[in-house]
mmCIF file of C-alpha atoms in Angstrom:
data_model
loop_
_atom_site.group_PDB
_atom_site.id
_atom_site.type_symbol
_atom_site.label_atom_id
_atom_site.label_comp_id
_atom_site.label_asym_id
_atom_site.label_seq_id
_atom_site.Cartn_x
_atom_site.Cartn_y
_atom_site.Cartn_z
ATOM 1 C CA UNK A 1 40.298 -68.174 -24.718
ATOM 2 C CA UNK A 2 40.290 -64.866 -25.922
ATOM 3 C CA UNK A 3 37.150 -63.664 -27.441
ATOM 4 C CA UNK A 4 37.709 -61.446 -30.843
ATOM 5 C CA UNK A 5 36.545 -57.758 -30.726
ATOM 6 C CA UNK A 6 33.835 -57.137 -32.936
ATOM 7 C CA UNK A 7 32.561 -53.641 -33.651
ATOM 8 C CA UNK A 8 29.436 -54.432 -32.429
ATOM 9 C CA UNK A 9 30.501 -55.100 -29.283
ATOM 10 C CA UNK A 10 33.082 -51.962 -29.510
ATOM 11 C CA UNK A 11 30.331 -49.526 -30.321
ATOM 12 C CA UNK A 12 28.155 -50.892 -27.407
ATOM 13 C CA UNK A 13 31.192 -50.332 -24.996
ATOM 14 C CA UNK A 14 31.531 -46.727 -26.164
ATOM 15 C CA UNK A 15 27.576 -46.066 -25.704
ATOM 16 C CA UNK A 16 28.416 -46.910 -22.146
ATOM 17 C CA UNK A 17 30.868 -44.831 -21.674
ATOM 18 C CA UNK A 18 29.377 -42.204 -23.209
ATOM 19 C CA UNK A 19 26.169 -42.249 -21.358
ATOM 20 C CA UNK A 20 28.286 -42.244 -18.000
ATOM 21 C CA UNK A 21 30.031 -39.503 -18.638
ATOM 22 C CA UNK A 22 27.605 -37.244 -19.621
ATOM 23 C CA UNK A 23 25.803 -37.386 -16.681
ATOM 24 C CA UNK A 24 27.132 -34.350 -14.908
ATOM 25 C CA UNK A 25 28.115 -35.095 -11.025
ATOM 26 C CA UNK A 26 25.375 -34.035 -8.689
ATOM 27 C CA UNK A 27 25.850 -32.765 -5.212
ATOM 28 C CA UNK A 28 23.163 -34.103 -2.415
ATOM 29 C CA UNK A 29 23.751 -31.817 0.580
ATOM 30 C CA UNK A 30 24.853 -28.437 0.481
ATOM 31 C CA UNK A 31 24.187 -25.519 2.799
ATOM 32 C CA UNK A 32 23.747 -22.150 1.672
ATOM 33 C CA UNK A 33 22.616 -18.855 3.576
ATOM 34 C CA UNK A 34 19.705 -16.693 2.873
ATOM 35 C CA UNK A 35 20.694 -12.829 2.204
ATOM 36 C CA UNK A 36 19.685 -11.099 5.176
ATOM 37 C CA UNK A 37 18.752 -7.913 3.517
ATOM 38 C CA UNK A 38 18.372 -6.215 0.070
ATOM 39 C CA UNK A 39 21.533 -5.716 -1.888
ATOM 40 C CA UNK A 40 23.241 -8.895 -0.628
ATOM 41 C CA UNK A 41 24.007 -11.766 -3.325
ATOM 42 C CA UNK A 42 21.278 -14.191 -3.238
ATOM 43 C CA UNK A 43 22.584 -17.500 -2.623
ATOM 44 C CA UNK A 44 22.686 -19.736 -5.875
ATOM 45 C CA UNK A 45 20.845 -23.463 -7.037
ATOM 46 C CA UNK A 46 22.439 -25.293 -9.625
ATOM 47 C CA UNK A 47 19.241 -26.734 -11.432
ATOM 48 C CA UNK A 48 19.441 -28.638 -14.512
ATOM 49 C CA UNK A 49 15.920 -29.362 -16.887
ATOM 50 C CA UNK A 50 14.473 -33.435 -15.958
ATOM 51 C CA UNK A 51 16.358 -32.903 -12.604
ATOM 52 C CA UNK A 52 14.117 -32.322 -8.795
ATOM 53 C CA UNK A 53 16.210 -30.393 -6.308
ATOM 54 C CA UNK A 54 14.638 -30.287 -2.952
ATOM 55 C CA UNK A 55 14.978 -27.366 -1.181
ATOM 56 C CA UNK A 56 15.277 -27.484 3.087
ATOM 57 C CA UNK A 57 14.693 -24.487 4.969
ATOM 58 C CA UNK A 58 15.344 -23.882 8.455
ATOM 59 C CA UNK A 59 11.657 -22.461 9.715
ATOM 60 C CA UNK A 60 8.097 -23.161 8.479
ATOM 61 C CA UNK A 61 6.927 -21.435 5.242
ATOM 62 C CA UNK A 62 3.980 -19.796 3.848
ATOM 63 C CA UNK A 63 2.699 -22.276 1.302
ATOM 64 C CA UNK A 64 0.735 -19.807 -0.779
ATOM 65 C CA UNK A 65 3.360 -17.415 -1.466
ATOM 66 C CA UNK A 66 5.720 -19.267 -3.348
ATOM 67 C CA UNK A 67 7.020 -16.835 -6.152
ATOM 68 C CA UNK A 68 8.859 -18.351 -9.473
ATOM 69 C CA UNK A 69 8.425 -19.012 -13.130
ATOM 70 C CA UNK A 70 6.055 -21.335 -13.652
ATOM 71 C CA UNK A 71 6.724 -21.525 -17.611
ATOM 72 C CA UNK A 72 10.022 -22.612 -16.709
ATOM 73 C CA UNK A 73 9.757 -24.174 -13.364
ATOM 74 C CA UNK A 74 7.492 -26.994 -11.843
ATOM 75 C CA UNK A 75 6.680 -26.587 -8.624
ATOM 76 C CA UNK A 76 6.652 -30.312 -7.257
ATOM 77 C CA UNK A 77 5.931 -30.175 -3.913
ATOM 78 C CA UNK A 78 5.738 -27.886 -1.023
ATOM 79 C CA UNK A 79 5.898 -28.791 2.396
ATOM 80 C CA UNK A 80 5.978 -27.392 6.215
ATOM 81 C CA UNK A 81 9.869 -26.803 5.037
ATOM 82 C CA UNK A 82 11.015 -27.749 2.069
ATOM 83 C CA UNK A 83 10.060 -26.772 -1.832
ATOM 84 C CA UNK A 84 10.723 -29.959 -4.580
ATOM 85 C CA UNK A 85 10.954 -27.933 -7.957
ATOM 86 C CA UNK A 86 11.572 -29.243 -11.391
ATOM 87 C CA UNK A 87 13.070 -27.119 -13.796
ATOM 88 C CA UNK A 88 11.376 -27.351 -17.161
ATOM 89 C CA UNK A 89 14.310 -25.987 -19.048
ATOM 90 C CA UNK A 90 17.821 -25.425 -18.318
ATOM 91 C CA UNK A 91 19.288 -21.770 -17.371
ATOM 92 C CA UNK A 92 20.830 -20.457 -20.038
ATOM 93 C CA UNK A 93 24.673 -19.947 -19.194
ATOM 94 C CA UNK A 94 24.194 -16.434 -17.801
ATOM 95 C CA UNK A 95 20.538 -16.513 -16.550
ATOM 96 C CA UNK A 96 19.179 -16.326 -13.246
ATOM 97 C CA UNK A 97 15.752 -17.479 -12.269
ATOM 98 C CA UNK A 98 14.943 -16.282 -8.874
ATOM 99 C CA UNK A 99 12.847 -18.373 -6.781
ATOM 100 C CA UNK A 100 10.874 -16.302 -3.509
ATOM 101 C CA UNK A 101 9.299 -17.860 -0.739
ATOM 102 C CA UNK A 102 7.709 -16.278 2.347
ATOM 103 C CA UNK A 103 8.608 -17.561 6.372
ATOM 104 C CA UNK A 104 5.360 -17.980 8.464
ATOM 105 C CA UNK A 105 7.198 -16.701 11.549
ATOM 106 C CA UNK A 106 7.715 -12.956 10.000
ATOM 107 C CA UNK A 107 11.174 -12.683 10.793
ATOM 108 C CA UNK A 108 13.971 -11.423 9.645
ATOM 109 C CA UNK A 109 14.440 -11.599 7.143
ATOM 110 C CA UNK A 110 11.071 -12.895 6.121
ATOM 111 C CA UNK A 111 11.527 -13.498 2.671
ATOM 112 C CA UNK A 112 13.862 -16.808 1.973
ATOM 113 C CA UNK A 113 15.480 -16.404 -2.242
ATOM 114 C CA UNK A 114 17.477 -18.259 -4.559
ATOM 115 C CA UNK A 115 18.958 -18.076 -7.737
ATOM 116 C CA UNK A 116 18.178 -20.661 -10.089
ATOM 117 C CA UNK A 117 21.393 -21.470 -12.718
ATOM 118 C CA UNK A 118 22.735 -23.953 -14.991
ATOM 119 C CA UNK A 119 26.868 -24.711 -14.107
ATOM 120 C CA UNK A 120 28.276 -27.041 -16.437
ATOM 121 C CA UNK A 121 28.956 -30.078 -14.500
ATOM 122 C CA UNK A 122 27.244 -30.155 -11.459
ATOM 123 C CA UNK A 123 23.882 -30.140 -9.958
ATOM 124 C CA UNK A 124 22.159 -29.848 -6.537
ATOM 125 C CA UNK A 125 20.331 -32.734 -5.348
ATOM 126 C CA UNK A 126 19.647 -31.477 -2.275
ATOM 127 C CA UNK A 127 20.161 -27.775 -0.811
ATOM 128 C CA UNK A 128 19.783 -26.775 3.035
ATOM 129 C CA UNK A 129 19.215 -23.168 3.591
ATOM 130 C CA UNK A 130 19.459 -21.127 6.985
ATOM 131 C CA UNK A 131 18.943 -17.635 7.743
ATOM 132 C CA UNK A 132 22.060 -15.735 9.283
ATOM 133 C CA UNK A 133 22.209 -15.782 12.864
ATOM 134 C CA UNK A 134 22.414 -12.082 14.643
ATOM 135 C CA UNK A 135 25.781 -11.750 16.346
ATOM 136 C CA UNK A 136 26.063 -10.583 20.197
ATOM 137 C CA UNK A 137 27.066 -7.325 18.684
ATOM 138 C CA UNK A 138 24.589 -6.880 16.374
ATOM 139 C CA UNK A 139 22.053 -7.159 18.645
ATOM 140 C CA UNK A 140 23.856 -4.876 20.878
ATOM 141 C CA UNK A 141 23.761 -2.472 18.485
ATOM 142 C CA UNK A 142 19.932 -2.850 17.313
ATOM 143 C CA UNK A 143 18.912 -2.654 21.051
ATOM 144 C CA UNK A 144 21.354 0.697 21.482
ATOM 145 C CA UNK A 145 19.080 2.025 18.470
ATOM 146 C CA UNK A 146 16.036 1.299 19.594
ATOM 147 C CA UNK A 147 17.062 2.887 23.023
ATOM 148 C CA UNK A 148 18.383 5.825 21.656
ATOM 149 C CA UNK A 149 14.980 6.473 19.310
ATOM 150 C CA UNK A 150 13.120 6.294 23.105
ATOM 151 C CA UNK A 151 15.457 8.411 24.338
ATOM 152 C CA UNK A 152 14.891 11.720 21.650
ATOM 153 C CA UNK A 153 10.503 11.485 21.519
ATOM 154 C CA UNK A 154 10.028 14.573 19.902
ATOM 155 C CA UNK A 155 8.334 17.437 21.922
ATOM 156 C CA UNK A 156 4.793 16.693 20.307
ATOM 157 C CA UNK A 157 4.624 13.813 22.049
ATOM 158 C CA UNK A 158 4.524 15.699 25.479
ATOM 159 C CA UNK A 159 2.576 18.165 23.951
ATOM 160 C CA UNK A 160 -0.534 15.543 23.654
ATOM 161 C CA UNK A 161 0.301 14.586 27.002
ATOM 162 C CA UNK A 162 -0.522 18.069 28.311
ATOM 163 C CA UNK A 163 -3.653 19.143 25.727
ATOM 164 C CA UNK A 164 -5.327 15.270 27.208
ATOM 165 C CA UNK A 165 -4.422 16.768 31.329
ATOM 166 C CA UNK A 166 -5.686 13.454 32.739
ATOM 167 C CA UNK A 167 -8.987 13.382 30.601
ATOM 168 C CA UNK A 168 -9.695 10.950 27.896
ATOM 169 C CA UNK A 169 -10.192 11.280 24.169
ATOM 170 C CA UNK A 170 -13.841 11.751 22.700
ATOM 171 C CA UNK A 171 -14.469 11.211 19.378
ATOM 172 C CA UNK A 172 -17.872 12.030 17.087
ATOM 173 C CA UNK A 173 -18.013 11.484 13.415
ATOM 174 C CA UNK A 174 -19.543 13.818 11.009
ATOM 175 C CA UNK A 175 -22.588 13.428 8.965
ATOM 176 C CA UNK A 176 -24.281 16.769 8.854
ATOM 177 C CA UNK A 177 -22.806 18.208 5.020
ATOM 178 C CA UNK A 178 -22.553 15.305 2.408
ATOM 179 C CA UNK A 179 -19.633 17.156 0.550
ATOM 180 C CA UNK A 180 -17.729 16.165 4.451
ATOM 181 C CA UNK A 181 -17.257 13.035 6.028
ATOM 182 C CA UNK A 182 -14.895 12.209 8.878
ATOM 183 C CA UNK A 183 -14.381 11.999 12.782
ATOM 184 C CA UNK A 184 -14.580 15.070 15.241
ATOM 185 C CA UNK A 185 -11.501 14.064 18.027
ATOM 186 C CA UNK A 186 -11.341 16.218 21.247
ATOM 187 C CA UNK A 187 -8.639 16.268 23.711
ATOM 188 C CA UNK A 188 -9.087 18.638 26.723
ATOM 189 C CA UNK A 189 -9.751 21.783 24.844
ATOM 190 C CA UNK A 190 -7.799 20.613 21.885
ATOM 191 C CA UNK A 191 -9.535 19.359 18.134
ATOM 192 C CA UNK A 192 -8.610 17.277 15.712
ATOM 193 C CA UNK A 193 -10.859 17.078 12.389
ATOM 194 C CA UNK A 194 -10.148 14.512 10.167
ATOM 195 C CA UNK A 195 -12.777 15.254 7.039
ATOM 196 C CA UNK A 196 -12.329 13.545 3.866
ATOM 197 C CA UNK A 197 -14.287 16.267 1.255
ATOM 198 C CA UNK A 198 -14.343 16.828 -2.415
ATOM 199 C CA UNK A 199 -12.960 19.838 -4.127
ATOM 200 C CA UNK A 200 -16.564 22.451 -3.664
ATOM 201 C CA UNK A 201 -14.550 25.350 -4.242
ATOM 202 C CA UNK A 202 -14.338 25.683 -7.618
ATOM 203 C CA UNK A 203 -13.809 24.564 -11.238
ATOM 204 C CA UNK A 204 -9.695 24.601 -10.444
ATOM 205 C CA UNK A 205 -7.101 22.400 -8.229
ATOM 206 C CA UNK A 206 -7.360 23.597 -4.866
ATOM 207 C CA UNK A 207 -5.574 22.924 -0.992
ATOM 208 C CA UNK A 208 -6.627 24.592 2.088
ATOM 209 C CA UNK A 209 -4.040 25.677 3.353
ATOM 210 C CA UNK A 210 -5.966 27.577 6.533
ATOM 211 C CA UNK A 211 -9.180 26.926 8.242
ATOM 212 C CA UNK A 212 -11.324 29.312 11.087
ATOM 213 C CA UNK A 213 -13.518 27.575 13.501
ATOM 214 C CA UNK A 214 -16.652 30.632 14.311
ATOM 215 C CA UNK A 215 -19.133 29.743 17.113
ATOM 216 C CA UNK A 216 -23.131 30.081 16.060
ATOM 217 C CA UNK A 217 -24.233 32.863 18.670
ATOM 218 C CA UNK A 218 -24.855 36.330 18.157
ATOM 219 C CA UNK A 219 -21.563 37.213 19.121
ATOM 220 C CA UNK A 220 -19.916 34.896 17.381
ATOM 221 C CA UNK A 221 -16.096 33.974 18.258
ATOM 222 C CA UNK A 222 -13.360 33.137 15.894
ATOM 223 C CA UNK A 223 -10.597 30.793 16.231
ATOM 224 C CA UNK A 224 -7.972 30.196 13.845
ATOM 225 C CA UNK A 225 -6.353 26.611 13.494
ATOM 226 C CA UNK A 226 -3.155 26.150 14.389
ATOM 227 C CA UNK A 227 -2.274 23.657 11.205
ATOM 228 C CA UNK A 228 -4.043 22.745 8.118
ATOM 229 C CA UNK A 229 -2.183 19.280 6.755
ATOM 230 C CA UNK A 230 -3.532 17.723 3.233
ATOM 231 C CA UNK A 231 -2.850 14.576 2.197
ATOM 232 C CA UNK A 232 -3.434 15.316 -1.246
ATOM 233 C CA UNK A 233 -1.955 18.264 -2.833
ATOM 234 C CA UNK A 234 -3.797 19.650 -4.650
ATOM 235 C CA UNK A 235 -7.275 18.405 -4.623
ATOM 236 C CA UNK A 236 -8.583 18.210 -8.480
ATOM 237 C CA UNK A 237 -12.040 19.395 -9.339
ATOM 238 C CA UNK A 238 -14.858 16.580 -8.495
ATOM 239 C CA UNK A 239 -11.899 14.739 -6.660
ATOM 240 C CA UNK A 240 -12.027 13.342 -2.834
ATOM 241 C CA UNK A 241 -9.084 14.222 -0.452
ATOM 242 C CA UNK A 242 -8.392 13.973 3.518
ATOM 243 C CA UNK A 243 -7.267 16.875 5.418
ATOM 244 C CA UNK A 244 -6.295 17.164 9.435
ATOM 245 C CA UNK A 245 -7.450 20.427 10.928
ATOM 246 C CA UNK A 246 -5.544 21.187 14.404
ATOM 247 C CA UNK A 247 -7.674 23.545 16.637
ATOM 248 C CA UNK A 248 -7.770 24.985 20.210
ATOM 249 C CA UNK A 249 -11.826 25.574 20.770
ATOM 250 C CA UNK A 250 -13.210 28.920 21.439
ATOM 251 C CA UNK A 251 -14.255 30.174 24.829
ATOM 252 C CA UNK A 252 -17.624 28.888 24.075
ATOM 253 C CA UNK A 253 -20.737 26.796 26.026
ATOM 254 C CA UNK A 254 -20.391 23.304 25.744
ATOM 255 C CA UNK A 255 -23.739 23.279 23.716
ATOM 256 C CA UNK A 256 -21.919 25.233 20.722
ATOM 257 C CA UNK A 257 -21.922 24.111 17.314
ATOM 258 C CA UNK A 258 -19.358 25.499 15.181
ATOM 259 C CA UNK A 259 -19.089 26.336 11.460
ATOM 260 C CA UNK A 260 -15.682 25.363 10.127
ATOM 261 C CA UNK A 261 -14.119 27.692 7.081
ATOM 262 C CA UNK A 262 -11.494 26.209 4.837
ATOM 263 C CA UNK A 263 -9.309 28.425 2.928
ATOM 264 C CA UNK A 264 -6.808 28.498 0.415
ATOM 265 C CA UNK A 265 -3.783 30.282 -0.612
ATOM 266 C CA UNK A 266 -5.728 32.466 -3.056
ATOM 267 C CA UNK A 267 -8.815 32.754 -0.766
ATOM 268 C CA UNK A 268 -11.107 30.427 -2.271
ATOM 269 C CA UNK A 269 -12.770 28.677 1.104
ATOM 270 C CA UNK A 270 -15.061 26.095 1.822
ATOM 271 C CA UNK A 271 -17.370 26.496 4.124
ATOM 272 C CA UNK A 272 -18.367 23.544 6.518
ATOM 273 C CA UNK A 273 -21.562 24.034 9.004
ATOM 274 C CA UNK A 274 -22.548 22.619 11.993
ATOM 275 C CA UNK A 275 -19.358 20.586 13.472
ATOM 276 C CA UNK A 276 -20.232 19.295 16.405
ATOM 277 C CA UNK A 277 -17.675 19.168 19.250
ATOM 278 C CA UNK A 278 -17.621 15.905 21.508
ATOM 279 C CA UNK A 279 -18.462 16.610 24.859
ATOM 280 C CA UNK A 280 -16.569 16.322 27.424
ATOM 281 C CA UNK A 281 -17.635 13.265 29.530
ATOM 282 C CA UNK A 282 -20.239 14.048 32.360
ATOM 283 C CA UNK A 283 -21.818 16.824 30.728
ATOM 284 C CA UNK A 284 -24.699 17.111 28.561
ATOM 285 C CA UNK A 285 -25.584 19.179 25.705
ATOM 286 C CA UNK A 286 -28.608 21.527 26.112
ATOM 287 C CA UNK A 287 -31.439 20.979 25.037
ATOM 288 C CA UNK A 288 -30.982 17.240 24.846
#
């Protein structure tokens, strides 16, 4: 026996329908690739507001540096491998949330990213994400790179090589003028200073641009440097600043102590006393 359709029952058959077709098909295992370098399309998750994607990755991740929107994003979970997010909202049609997480191995790339966005019809469940392996070639090339950098060391290199002649490197740090601070570095007859000093010259901006190392004796001997480098240019009134002064040392006793002049373009100079120069090991300084 037939039953008669009554428009209750009519309008609770279209509610039905209704409700299963609006639920947009989902997708539960997809596999995308993380971009290897800058510049490169990050690879996308559909994401839809009320709806967890979990996110696989194919190495272990830095937990604390998870990077996304948290006014539009919950972070649900993260594990050894995996990130559970919730978005809060959906993406609008042409947005992009990106979504940053760090691999605890450090390689390359180190950074895993995604782009969070809304496409009508279709959410991910589930995503698996792998970084791109290196081809034969590509390695090939990277280790033909590296070889070639060996290959061309610049000169300076050997240059060091010769100023050390077999001996080692002393170092002494500075304390004797409290407008200087830094380390004294001696190789063979070679000096480095590294000072970090504040701008003494004058009420103006000022770089040294060349320094004079002048022994203490009655006679005393001069040595220019051979290179002045700033890291700072130029160092403002008041202002700290590091500076490398390259030096071959005067034909002086090991017991010298030197006064260091700083000088720049215009001739304003700093004048550092008392730089004491490491000695050389197995000797002693007189009086001492």
């Amino acid at each position: 026996m037939l039953r008669p359709v009554t428009c209750a029952w009519a309008l609770g058959g279209l509610l039905v329908l209704t409700e299963a077709t609006a639920q947009p098909p989902v997708t539960r295992g997809r596999h995308v690739t993380i971009a290897a370098q800058a510049g490169e399309p990050l690879p996308e998750v559909r994401v839809v507001a009320g709806s967890t994607t979990l996110i696989l990755l194919d190495a272990p991740v830095d937990k604390a540096s998870v990077q996304l929107d948290t006014t539009r994003i919950r972070l649900v979970d993260v594990g050894e491998r995996t990130l559970v997010l919730e978005p809060i909202v959906t993406p609008a049609p042409k947005e992009r949330w990106v979504l940053r997480v760090r691999y605890a191995d450090r390689a390359q790339p180190e950074w895993a990213a995604f782009a969070l966005v809304s496409q009508p019809g279709e959410v991910d469940l589930q995503v698996t994400a792998v970084r791109k392996r290196q081809t034969l070639a590509s390695c090939q090339a990277s280790l033909a790179e590296a070889q070639a950098r060996c290959a061309s060391t610049r000169a300076e290199v050997w240059v060091l090589v010769d100023w050390l002649a077999g001996n080692s490197v002393q170092a002494a740090p500075f304390k004797k003028d409290p407008r200087v601070r830094g380390w004294v570095y001696r190789l063979g007859t070679q000096v480095f200073l590294v000072l970090t000093l504040t701008n003494a010259a004058g009420p103006e901006p000022w770089t040294p641009t060349a320094a004079t190392l002048c022994s203490q004796t009655r006679k005393p001997t001069e040595v220019r440097a051979r290179a002045v480098h700033a890291r700072q240019d130029p160092l403002m009134p008041g202002e700290w600043g590091t500076i490398v002064v390259e030096v071959e040392l005067p034909p002086t006793p090991e017991n010298s102590v030197l006064n260091l002049e700083l000088r720049d373009e215009g001739g304003r100079s700093l004048e550092v006393e008392d730089v004491e120069i490491p000695l050389v090991p197995g000797k002693e300084r007189a009086g001492r």
